[in-house]
Amino acid sequence: MRKLQLQGYGTALPKKAIHFGKQTRYRVSQDENQLHLAVQAAGRALAKAKMTIDEIDCIVSASAVGIQPIPCTAALIHEQLAKGTDIPALDINTTCTSFITALDLISYPLEAGRYHNVLIISSEVGSLALNPKQKESFELFSDGAAAMIFSQSHDEQSGIIDSIQKTWSEGAHATEIRAGLSAVHPKQYSEATKEEFMFDMKGKQILSLSVKKLPQMFYNFLAKNDMTTTDLDLVIPHQASRAMPLVMEKLGIKPDQFIDLISEYGNMVSASVPFAFCQALEKKRIRQGNKVLLMGTAAGLTTNMLLLQL
Amino acid sequence: MRKLQLQGYGTALPKKAIHFGKQTRYRVSQDENQLHLAVQAAGRALAKAKMTIDEIDCIVSASAVGIQPIPCTAALIHEQLAKGTDIPALDINTTCTSFITALDLISYPLEAGRYHNVLIISSEVGSLALNPKQKESFELFSDGAAAMIFSQSHDEQSGIIDSIQKTWSEGAHATEIRAGLSAVHPKQYSEATKEEFMFDMKGKQILSLSVKKLPQMFYNFLAKNDMTTTDLDLVIPHQASRAMPLVMEKLGIKPDQFIDLISEYGNMVSASVPFAFCQALEKKRIRQGNKVLLMGTAAGLTTNMLLLQL
């Protein structure tokens, strides 16, 4: 058990909701952006934790796409929340599972006492880069943010029981925004190239690779911890697509055992997992002592599983 | 001491060198890119360590600017080096000090035995985004990459003695590429906006903030470890600018006590620190048992110090 304690959490959504049939999606308007969402979610997490920013000693941005190429996103969030302090700020990125990777990694220096209170923020405005020609992804994504604060703890009953990450780069091009950074500089933007700057998701390829790899990883992970699916109080999966419940079924996770926000909120990229985690806490679906599994597949193809005891 | 062992290291440079007076800079040609440099450096690190990729159990990309907005850079490097394996791949970013932050963070799971052999790669092709109108930065940067492999160790004499990171976001806009990600999408690229997509460095502002903040941080860090500057066998600073030697002088570090590659190679953004580290090893300026200080300021403004015993 890597001991840690959840102190606070908060989310933020754009004001505008749109609908595709029964699916609701949130999209930023002209006067909203990624930084606003991140700062709003972080402010709410601090309020919930009854903490001020001076009590935080590490700010981690765990998002797929950043705000600017330079500096890192955490530094820009720092400017809004923590200007005048010397709190370290850094980015950790594994696309859609960035939050899980960040919590996983940061739990080590947290347990070692290097940091005492860490603020992790995932924020995304994927709607800016959607391709109207790709109906599946165009109707899937929401913008949003979620932030959580974790603290060093001496309680042996609360923390990360185990975690694992695997990357299968056979899927490296199944989810992409190819252009915009060093591979294709924005100076090459034109009518002819514009789709290279948009989100491109090969849903079937991802699903097929996930279904091939995920079950073995999941069963091995549970077995390593002497557990079966019935020992899990709640599974919080990345809200990857409308096929997510099918993947859960394939893993033997019952419908009332996992969070499904696809119809209500869609896929918020890296913000999906912490957003669903915050919802589960807010709606009291989980309580102290519960075993909660965060899991998700991300562009890469990367898969993370992190088993937490609250 | 967070125990770890350096296993191997490698660097890569573009084939083309250009000159500004007595300053040599390396810049990619059409047939070279960030991924090539990263993979070449990583291959050389593996060869030096006499290891194959199957022995690596975590691949970290520690670069300021990525290859694609999605997926993360480590996944794209994974595809070239490790396709068919399930080695986890992730990005850690604090701009110019990304390598130090990555080594700092990853040393915790390495010591805990979560990972045994970690490959950290910093790669940059900053030349793609330089502004010819800003002579100072236009003549400063080189493209390049460096990779290092660190392993779990049980030797009490070798590892990280101490490390620290601070971010002062008063300097958040002193070093920027403002446009290209969510703040300004590439669809807004035009003759009128093109400079927003280029590197913008306010050298004087960075130097003034650094000189104000750095000495106190440096002396406190040494004092905390019961050391003075004379205890340092070598300082490996980020090759930030031609003013770097002046900053070293201000900190009381003697000319023969630090690495200065500014004339020969310039500033390689995140690749500068590991590149200089590799050079120091290759030229036998440091050996087992030596105390080496990695340090640097990065966009943010972030400063990292990491004291290593080889």
PDB file of N, CA and C in Angstrom, chain A residues 60-65 91-105 120-124 238 269-271 273-274 297-298 302 304, chain B residues 72 91:
ATOM      1  N   VAL A  60       0.502  19.489 -10.518  1.00  0.00           N
ATOM      2  CA  VAL A  60       0.723  18.627 -11.684  1.00  0.00           C
ATOM      3  C   VAL A  60      -0.414  18.827 -12.678  1.00  0.00           C
ATOM      4  N   SER A  61      -0.075  19.166 -13.909  1.00  0.00           N
ATOM      5  CA  SER A  61      -1.080  19.162 -14.972  1.00  0.00           C
ATOM      6  C   SER A  61      -0.991  17.822 -15.674  1.00  0.00           C
ATOM      7  N   ALA A  62      -2.112  17.119 -15.719  1.00  0.00           N
ATOM      8  CA  ALA A  62      -2.150  15.781 -16.318  1.00  0.00           C
ATOM      9  C   ALA A  62      -3.165  15.793 -17.449  1.00  0.00           C
ATOM     10  N   SER A  63      -2.789  16.433 -18.550  1.00  0.00           N
ATOM     11  CA  SER A  63      -3.684  16.592 -19.695  1.00  0.00           C
ATOM     12  C   SER A  63      -3.031  16.032 -20.952  1.00  0.00           C
ATOM     13  N   ALA A  64      -3.856  15.672 -21.928  1.00  0.00           N
ATOM     14  CA  ALA A  64      -3.328  15.142 -23.188  1.00  0.00           C
ATOM     15  C   ALA A  64      -2.747  16.284 -24.018  1.00  0.00           C
ATOM     16  N   VAL A  65      -3.574  17.303 -24.287  1.00  0.00           N
ATOM     17  CA  VAL A  65      -3.135  18.421 -25.119  1.00  0.00           C
ATOM     18  C   VAL A  65      -2.968  19.648 -24.219  1.00  0.00           C
ATOM     19  N   ASP A  91       4.208  18.857 -15.890  1.00  0.00           N
ATOM     20  CA  ASP A  91       3.209  18.137 -16.689  1.00  0.00           C
ATOM     21  C   ASP A  91       3.562  16.655 -16.785  1.00  0.00           C
ATOM     22  N   ILE A  92       2.556  15.820 -16.693  1.00  0.00           N
ATOM     23  CA  ILE A  92       2.716  14.379 -16.942  1.00  0.00           C
ATOM     24  C   ILE A  92       1.655  13.991 -17.965  1.00  0.00           C
ATOM     25  N   ASN A  93       2.052  13.246 -18.988  1.00  0.00           N
ATOM     26  CA  ASN A  93       1.144  13.011 -20.109  1.00  0.00           C
ATOM     27  C   ASN A  93       1.211  11.584 -20.647  1.00  0.00           C
ATOM     28  N   THR A  94       0.083  10.887 -20.544  1.00  0.00           N
ATOM     29  CA  THR A  94      -0.122   9.643 -21.305  1.00  0.00           C
ATOM     30  C   THR A  94      -1.485   9.749 -22.000  1.00  0.00           C
ATOM     31  N   THR A  95      -1.766  10.911 -22.542  1.00  0.00           N
ATOM     32  CA  THR A  95      -3.034  11.221 -23.230  1.00  0.00           C
ATOM     33  C   THR A  95      -4.220  10.964 -22.295  1.00  0.00           C
ATOM     34  N   CYS A  96      -5.154  10.090 -22.680  1.00  0.00           N
ATOM     35  CA  CYS A  96      -6.416   9.946 -21.926  1.00  0.00           C
ATOM     36  C   CYS A  96      -6.241   9.431 -20.500  1.00  0.00           C
ATOM     37  N   THR A  97      -5.145   8.738 -20.226  1.00  0.00           N
ATOM     38  CA  THR A  97      -4.961   8.214 -18.867  1.00  0.00           C
ATOM     39  C   THR A  97      -3.947   9.049 -18.072  1.00  0.00           C
ATOM     40  N   SER A  98      -3.699  10.265 -18.505  1.00  0.00           N
ATOM     41  CA  SER A  98      -2.690  11.114 -17.843  1.00  0.00           C
ATOM     42  C   SER A  98      -2.944  11.250 -16.347  1.00  0.00           C
ATOM     43  N   PHE A  99      -4.208  11.359 -15.958  1.00  0.00           N
ATOM     44  CA  PHE A  99      -4.511  11.520 -14.531  1.00  0.00           C
ATOM     45  C   PHE A  99      -4.067  10.292 -13.736  1.00  0.00           C
ATOM     46  N   ILE A 100      -4.349   9.110 -14.280  1.00  0.00           N
ATOM     47  CA  ILE A 100      -3.977   7.873 -13.565  1.00  0.00           C
ATOM     48  C   ILE A 100      -2.456   7.773 -13.480  1.00  0.00           C
ATOM     49  N   THR A 101      -1.759   8.065 -14.581  1.00  0.00           N
ATOM     50  CA  THR A 101      -0.290   8.022 -14.588  1.00  0.00           C
ATOM     51  C   THR A 101       0.280   9.017 -13.578  1.00  0.00           C
ATOM     52  N   ALA A 102      -0.301  10.211 -13.532  1.00  0.00           N
ATOM     53  CA  ALA A 102       0.184  11.244 -12.606  1.00  0.00           C
ATOM     54  C   ALA A 102      -0.004  10.802 -11.158  1.00  0.00           C
ATOM     55  N   LEU A 103      -1.187  10.291 -10.838  1.00  0.00           N
ATOM     56  CA  LEU A 103      -1.450   9.844  -9.466  1.00  0.00           C
ATOM     57  C   LEU A 103      -0.522   8.683  -9.100  1.00  0.00           C
ATOM     58  N   ASP A 104      -0.361   7.772 -10.045  1.00  0.00           N
ATOM     59  CA  ASP A 104       0.516   6.610  -9.866  1.00  0.00           C
ATOM     60  C   ASP A 104       1.941   7.070  -9.537  1.00  0.00           C
ATOM     61  N   LEU A 105       2.510   7.916 -10.390  1.00  0.00           N
ATOM     62  CA  LEU A 105       3.902   8.368 -10.218  1.00  0.00           C
ATOM     63  C   LEU A 105       4.073   9.214  -8.961  1.00  0.00           C
ATOM     64  N   ILE A 120      -3.537  17.698  -8.576  1.00  0.00           N
ATOM     65  CA  ILE A 120      -3.453  17.159  -9.948  1.00  0.00           C
ATOM     66  C   ILE A 120      -4.668  17.662 -10.731  1.00  0.00           C
ATOM     67  N   ILE A 121      -4.411  18.242 -11.896  1.00  0.00           N
ATOM     68  CA  ILE A 121      -5.482  18.840 -12.696  1.00  0.00           C
ATOM     69  C   ILE A 121      -5.454  18.284 -14.116  1.00  0.00           C
ATOM     70  N   SER A 122      -6.592  17.782 -14.565  1.00  0.00           N
ATOM     71  CA  SER A 122      -6.729  17.383 -15.967  1.00  0.00           C
ATOM     72  C   SER A 122      -7.744  18.315 -16.617  1.00  0.00           C
ATOM     73  N   SER A 123      -7.373  18.892 -17.745  1.00  0.00           N
ATOM     74  CA  SER A 123      -8.280  19.825 -18.442  1.00  0.00           C
ATOM     75  C   SER A 123      -8.151  19.618 -19.941  1.00  0.00           C
ATOM     76  N   GLU A 124      -9.269  19.689 -20.643  1.00  0.00           N
ATOM     77  CA  GLU A 124      -9.236  19.434 -22.089  1.00  0.00           C
ATOM     78  C   GLU A 124     -10.297  20.262 -22.807  1.00  0.00           C
ATOM     79  N   HIS A 238     -12.102   5.004 -17.947  1.00  0.00           N
ATOM     80  CA  HIS A 238     -12.084   6.116 -18.888  1.00  0.00           C
ATOM     81  C   HIS A 238     -13.321   5.984 -19.782  1.00  0.00           C
ATOM     82  N   VAL A 269     -11.441  13.149 -22.709  1.00  0.00           N
ATOM     83  CA  VAL A 269     -10.009  12.873 -22.836  1.00  0.00           C
ATOM     84  C   VAL A 269      -9.452  12.665 -21.412  1.00  0.00           C
ATOM     85  N   SER A 270      -8.362  13.335 -21.034  1.00  0.00           N
ATOM     86  CA  SER A 270      -7.749  13.069 -19.726  1.00  0.00           C
ATOM     87  C   SER A 270      -8.653  13.441 -18.550  1.00  0.00           C
ATOM     88  N   ALA A 271      -9.616  14.330 -18.772  1.00  0.00           N
ATOM     89  CA  ALA A 271     -10.468  14.775 -17.654  1.00  0.00           C
ATOM     90  C   ALA A 271     -11.546  13.739 -17.314  1.00  0.00           C
ATOM     91  N   VAL A 273     -11.541  10.427 -16.415  1.00  0.00           N
ATOM     92  CA  VAL A 273     -11.374   9.588 -15.224  1.00  0.00           C
ATOM     93  C   VAL A 273     -11.532  10.412 -13.940  1.00  0.00           C
ATOM     94  N   PRO A 274     -10.799  11.542 -13.777  1.00  0.00           N
ATOM     95  CA  PRO A 274     -11.008  12.297 -12.533  1.00  0.00           C
ATOM     96  C   PRO A 274     -12.416  12.892 -12.437  1.00  0.00           C
ATOM     97  N   THR A 297      -7.894   3.041 -21.302  1.00  0.00           N
ATOM     98  CA  THR A 297      -6.958   2.951 -22.419  1.00  0.00           C
ATOM     99  C   THR A 297      -6.832   4.343 -23.019  1.00  0.00           C
ATOM    100  N   ALA A 298      -5.649   4.626 -23.498  1.00  0.00           N
ATOM    101  CA  ALA A 298      -5.330   5.955 -24.018  1.00  0.00           C
ATOM    102  C   ALA A 298      -4.619   5.801 -25.347  1.00  0.00           C
ATOM    103  N   THR A 302      -1.911   3.056 -24.641  1.00  0.00           N
ATOM    104  CA  THR A 302      -1.477   2.862 -23.267  1.00  0.00           C
ATOM    105  C   THR A 302      -2.675   2.436 -22.432  1.00  0.00           C
ATOM    106  N   ASN A 304      -3.791   1.912 -18.313  1.00  0.00           N
ATOM    107  CA  ASN A 304      -3.447   2.058 -16.891  1.00  0.00           C
ATOM    108  C   ASN A 304      -4.513   1.413 -16.019  1.00  0.00           C
TER     109      ASN A 304
ATOM    110  N   CYS B  72       1.325  10.888 -26.887  1.00  0.00           N
ATOM    111  CA  CYS B  72       2.490  11.487 -26.237  1.00  0.00           C
ATOM    112  C   CYS B  72       3.764  11.027 -26.969  1.00  0.00           C
ATOM    113  N   ASP B  91       5.272  10.817 -20.863  1.00  0.00           N
ATOM    114  CA  ASP B  91       5.983  12.089 -21.022  1.00  0.00           C
ATOM    115  C   ASP B  91       5.986  12.871 -19.710  1.00  0.00           C
TER     116      ASP B  91
END
